[in-house]
mmCIF file of C-alpha atoms in Angstrom:
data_model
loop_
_atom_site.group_PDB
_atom_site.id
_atom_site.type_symbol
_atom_site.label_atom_id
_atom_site.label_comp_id
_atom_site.label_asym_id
_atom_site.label_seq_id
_atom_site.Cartn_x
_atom_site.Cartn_y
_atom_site.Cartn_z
ATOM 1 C CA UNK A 1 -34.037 38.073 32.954
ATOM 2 C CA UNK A 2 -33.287 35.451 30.656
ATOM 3 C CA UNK A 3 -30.297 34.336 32.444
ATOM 4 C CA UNK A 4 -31.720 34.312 35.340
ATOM 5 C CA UNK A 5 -34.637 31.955 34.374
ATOM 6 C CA UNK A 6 -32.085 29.227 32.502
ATOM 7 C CA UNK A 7 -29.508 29.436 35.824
ATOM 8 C CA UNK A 8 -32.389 28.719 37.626
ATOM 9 C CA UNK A 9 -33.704 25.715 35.064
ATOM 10 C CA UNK A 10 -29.960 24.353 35.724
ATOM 11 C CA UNK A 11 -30.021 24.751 39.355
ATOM 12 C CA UNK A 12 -33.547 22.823 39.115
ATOM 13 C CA UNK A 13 -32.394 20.057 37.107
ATOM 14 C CA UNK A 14 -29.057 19.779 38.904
ATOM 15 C CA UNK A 15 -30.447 19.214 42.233
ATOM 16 C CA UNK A 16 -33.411 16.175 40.744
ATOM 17 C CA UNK A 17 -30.431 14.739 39.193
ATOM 18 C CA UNK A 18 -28.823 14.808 43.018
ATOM 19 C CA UNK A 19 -31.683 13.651 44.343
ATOM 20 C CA UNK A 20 -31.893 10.405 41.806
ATOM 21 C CA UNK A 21 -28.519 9.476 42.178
ATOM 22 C CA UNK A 22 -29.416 9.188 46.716
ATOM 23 C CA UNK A 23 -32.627 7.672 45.781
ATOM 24 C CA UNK A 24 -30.689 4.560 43.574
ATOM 25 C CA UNK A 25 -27.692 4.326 45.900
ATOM 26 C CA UNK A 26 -29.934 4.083 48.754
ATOM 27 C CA UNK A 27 -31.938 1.321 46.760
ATOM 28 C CA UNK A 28 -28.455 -0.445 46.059
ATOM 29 C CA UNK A 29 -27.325 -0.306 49.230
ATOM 30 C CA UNK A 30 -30.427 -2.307 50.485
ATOM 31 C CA UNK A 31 -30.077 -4.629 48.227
ATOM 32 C CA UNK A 32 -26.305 -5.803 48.476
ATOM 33 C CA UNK A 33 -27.117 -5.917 52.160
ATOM 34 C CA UNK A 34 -29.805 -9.161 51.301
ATOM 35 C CA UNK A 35 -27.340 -10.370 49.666
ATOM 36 C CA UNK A 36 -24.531 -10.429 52.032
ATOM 37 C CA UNK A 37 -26.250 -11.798 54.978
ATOM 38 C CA UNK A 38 -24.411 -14.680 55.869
ATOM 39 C CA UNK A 39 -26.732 -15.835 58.475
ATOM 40 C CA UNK A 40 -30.110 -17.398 59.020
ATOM 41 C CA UNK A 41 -30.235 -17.564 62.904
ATOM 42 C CA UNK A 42 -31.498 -14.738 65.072
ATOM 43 C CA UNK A 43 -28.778 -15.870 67.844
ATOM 44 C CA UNK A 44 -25.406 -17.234 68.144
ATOM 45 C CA UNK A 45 -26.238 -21.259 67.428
ATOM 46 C CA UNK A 46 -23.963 -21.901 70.559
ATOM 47 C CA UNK A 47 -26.827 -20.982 72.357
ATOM 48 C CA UNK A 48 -29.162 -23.404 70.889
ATOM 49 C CA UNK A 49 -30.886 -26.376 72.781
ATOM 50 C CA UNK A 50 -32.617 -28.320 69.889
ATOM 51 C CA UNK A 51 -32.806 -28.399 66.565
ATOM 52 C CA UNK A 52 -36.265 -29.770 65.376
ATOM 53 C CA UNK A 53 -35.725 -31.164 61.459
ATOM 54 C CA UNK A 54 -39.321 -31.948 59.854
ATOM 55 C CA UNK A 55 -40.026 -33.025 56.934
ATOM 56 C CA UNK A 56 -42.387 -33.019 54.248
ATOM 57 C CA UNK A 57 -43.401 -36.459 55.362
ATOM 58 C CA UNK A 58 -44.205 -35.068 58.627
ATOM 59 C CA UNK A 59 -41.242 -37.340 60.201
ATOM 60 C CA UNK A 60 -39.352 -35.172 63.027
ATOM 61 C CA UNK A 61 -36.053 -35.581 63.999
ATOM 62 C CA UNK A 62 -35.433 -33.682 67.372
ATOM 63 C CA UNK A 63 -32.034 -33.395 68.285
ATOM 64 C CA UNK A 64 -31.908 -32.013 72.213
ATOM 65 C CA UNK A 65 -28.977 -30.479 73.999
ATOM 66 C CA UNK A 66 -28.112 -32.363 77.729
ATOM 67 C CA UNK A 67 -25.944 -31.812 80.398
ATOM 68 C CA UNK A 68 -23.833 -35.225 79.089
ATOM 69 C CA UNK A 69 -24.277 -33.854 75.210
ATOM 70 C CA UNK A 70 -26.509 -33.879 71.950
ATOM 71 C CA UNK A 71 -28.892 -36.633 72.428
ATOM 72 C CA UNK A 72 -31.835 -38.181 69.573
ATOM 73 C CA UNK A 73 -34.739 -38.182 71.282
ATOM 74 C CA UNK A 74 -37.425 -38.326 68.542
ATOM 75 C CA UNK A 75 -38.200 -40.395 66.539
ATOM 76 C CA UNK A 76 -36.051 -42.985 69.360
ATOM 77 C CA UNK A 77 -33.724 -42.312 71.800
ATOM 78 C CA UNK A 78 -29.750 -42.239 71.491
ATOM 79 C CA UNK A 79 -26.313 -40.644 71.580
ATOM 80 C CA UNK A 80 -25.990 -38.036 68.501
ATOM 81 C CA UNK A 81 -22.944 -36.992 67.070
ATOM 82 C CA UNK A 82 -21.712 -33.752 68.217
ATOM 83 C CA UNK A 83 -19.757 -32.449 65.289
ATOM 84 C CA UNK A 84 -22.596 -33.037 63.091
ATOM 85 C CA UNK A 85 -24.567 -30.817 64.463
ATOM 86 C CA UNK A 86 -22.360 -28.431 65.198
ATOM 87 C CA UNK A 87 -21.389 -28.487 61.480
ATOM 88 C CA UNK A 88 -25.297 -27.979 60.590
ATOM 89 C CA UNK A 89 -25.557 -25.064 62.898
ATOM 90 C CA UNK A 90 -22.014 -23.400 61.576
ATOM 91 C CA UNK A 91 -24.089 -23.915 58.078
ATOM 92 C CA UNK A 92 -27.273 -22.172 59.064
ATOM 93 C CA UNK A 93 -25.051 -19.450 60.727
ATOM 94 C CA UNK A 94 -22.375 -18.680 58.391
ATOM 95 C CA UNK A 95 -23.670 -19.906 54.690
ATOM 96 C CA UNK A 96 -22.668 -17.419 52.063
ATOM 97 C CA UNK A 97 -26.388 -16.287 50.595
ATOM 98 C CA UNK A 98 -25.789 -16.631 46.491
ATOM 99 C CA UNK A 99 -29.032 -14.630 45.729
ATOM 100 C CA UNK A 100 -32.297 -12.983 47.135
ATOM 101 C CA UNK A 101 -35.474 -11.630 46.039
ATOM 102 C CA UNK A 102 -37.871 -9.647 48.292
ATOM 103 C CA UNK A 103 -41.606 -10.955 48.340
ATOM 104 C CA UNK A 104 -42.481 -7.655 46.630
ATOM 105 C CA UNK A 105 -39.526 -8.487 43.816
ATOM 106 C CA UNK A 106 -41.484 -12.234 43.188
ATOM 107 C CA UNK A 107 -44.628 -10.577 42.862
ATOM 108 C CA UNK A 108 -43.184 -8.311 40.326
ATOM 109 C CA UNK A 109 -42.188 -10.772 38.080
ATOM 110 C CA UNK A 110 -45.409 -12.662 38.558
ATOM 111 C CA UNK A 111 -44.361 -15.155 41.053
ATOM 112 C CA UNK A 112 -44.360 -16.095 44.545
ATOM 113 C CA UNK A 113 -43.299 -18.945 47.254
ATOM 114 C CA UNK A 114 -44.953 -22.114 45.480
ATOM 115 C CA UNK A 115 -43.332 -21.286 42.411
ATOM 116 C CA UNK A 116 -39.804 -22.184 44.690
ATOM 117 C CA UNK A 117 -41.092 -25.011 46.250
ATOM 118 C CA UNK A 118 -41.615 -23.399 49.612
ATOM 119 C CA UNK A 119 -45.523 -23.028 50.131
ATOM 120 C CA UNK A 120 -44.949 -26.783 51.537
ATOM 121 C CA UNK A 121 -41.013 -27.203 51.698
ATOM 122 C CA UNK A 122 -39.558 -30.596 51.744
ATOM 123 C CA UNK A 123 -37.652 -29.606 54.939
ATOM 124 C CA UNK A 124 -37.395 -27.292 58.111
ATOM 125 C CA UNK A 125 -35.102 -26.642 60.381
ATOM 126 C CA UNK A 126 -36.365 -25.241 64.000
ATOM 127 C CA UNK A 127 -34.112 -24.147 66.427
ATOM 128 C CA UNK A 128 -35.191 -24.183 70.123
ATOM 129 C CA UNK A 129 -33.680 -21.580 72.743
ATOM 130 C CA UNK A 130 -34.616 -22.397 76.288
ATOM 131 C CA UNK A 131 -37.790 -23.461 74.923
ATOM 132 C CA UNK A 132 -38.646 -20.915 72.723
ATOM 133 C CA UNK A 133 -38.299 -21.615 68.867
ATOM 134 C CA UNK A 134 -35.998 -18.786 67.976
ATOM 135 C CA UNK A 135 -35.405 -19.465 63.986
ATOM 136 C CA UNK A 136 -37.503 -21.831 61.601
ATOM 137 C CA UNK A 137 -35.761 -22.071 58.225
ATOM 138 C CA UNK A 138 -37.337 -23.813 55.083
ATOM 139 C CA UNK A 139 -36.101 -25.570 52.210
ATOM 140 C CA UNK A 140 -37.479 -25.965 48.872
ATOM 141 C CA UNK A 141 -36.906 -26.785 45.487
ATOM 142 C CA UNK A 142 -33.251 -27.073 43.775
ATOM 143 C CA UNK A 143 -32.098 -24.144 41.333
ATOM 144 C CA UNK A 144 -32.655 -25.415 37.359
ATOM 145 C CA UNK A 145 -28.411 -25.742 37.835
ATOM 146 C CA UNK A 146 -28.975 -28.055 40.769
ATOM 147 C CA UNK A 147 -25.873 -26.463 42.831
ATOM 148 C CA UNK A 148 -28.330 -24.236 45.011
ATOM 149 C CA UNK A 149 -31.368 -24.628 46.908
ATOM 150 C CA UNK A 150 -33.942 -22.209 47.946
ATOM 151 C CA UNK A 151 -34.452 -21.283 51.045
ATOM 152 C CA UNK A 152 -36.557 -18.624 53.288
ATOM 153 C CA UNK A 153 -36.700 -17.692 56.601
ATOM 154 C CA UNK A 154 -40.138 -17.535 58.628
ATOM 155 C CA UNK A 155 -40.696 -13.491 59.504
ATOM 156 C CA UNK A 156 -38.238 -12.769 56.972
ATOM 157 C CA UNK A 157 -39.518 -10.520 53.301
ATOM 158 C CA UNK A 158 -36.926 -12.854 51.686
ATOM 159 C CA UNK A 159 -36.340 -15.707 49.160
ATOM 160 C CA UNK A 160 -32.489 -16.724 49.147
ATOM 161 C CA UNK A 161 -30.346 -19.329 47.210
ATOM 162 C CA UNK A 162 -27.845 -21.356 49.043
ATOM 163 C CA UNK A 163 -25.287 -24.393 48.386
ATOM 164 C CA UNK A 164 -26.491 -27.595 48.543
ATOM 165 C CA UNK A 165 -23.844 -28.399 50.532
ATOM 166 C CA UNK A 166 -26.428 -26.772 53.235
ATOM 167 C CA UNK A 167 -28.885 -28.928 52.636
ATOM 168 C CA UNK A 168 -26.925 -32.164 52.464
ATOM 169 C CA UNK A 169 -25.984 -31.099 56.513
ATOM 170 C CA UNK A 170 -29.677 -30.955 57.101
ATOM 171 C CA UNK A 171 -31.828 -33.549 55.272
ATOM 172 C CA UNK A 172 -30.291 -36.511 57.108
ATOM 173 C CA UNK A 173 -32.700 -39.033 58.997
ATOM 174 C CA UNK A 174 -32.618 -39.780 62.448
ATOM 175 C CA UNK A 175 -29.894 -42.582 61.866
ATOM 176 C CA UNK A 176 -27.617 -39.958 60.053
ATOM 177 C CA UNK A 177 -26.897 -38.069 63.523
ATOM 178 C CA UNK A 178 -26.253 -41.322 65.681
ATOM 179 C CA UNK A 179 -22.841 -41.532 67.294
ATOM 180 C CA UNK A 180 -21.180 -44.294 65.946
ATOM 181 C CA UNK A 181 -18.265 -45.359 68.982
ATOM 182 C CA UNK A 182 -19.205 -48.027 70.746
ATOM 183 C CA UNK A 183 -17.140 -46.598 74.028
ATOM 184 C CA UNK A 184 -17.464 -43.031 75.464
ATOM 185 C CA UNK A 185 -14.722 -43.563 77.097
ATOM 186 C CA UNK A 186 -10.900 -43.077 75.556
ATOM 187 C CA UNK A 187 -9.169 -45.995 77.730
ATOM 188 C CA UNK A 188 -7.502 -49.057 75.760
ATOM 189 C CA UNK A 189 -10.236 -52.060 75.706
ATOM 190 C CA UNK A 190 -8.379 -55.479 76.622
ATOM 191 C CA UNK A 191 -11.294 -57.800 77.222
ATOM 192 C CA UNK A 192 -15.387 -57.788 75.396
ATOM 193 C CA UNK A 193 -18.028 -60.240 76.374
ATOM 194 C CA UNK A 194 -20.402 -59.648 73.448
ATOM 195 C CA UNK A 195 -23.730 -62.180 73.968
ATOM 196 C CA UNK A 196 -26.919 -62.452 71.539
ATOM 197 C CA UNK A 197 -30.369 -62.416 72.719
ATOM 198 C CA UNK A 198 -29.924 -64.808 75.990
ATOM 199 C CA UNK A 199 -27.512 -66.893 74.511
ATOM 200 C CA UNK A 200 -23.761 -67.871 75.322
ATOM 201 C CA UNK A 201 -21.281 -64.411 75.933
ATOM 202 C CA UNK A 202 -18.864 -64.579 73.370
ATOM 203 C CA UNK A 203 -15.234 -63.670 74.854
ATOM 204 C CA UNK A 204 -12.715 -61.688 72.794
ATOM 205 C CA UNK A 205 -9.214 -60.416 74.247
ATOM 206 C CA UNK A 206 -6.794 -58.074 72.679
ATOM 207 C CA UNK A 207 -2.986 -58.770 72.652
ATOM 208 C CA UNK A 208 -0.296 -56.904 70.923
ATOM 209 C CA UNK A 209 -2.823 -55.022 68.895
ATOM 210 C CA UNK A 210 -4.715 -58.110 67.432
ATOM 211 C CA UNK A 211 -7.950 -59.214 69.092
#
């Protein structure tokens, strides 16, 4: 009888020890997966018609997509640069996440979204689909070793930690996104007539290379 009752103590214990080690592997799992999500946006960001930059100033920069290209239209109207904000949207797509912490895991260790600078971030990024904003993604404070900067997601249960680099893509003003060639079109120039206010045209010819 004896036996019986201590094989059946082991058999007890055995399967709660079973049962602990699915219960923490199941908890681990979740959280590498936060921390492996590469990407902020909802959708692919080819599919993107604006991205909406505001920032804590209020100032918006509103960067639409148009049949000729990416065009400025707030807070004035011009060409933007295409690579630049195809390299912001590659960022907000593809940026390795270097940490995360759950709401639930800040309130835990007596904190929350102020405490990270993101109750009132200094910038967000909104990104318009067919005129529906798909993603809004917020930037706060810097991490104490300045390489990383806090970042959350809005419907998302997390705080993350990204590079800087991120941020430097993002927090440019309107100016930073202009496109800077003066002709759209690849053909040689020969001849400019370049004329101030309503004053005299100024002529200037190329030859051999030299103008």
């Amino acid at each position: 009888m004896n036996n019986r009752r201590t094989i059946g103590w082991m058999i007890l214990v055995l399967l709660v020890l079973v049962a602990l080690h699915l219960f923490l592997n199941a908890r681990g799992g979740r959280a590498d997966a936060r921390l492996v999500k590469h990407s902020f946006l909802a959708r692919s960001a080819d599919r993107a018609t604006e991205f909406r930059l505001i920032h804590s100033d209020a100032q918006e920069v509103r960067l639409v997509r148009s049949d000729v290209g990416w065009r400025i239209v707030e807070p004035f109207s011009g060409s933007a640069d295409s690579q630049k904000i195809m390299q912001l949207a590659d960022a907000l797509a593809f940026c390795p996440v270097e940490d995360s912490q759950s709401d639930s895991d800040l309130l835990r260790l007596g904190r929350t979204r102020a405490d990270y600078g993101l109750e009132a971030p200094a910038l967000s990024v909104a990104v318009v689909n067919g005129g529906d904003v798909q993603d809004v993604i917020s930037f706060g404070e810097m991490t104490p070793s300045k390489d990383g900067v806090y970042v959350s997601v809005e419907g998302m249960d997390l705080v993350s930690v990204v590079s800087t680099n991120v941020l430097t893509l993002a927090d440019l003003p309107a100016s930073g996104f202009r496109f800077r060639r003066l002709f759209l079109s690849d053909a040689e120039v020969g001849t400019l007539d370049v004329r101030r206010g309503f004053g005299p045209f100024l002529g200037l010819s190329q030859s051999n290379g030299t103008w």
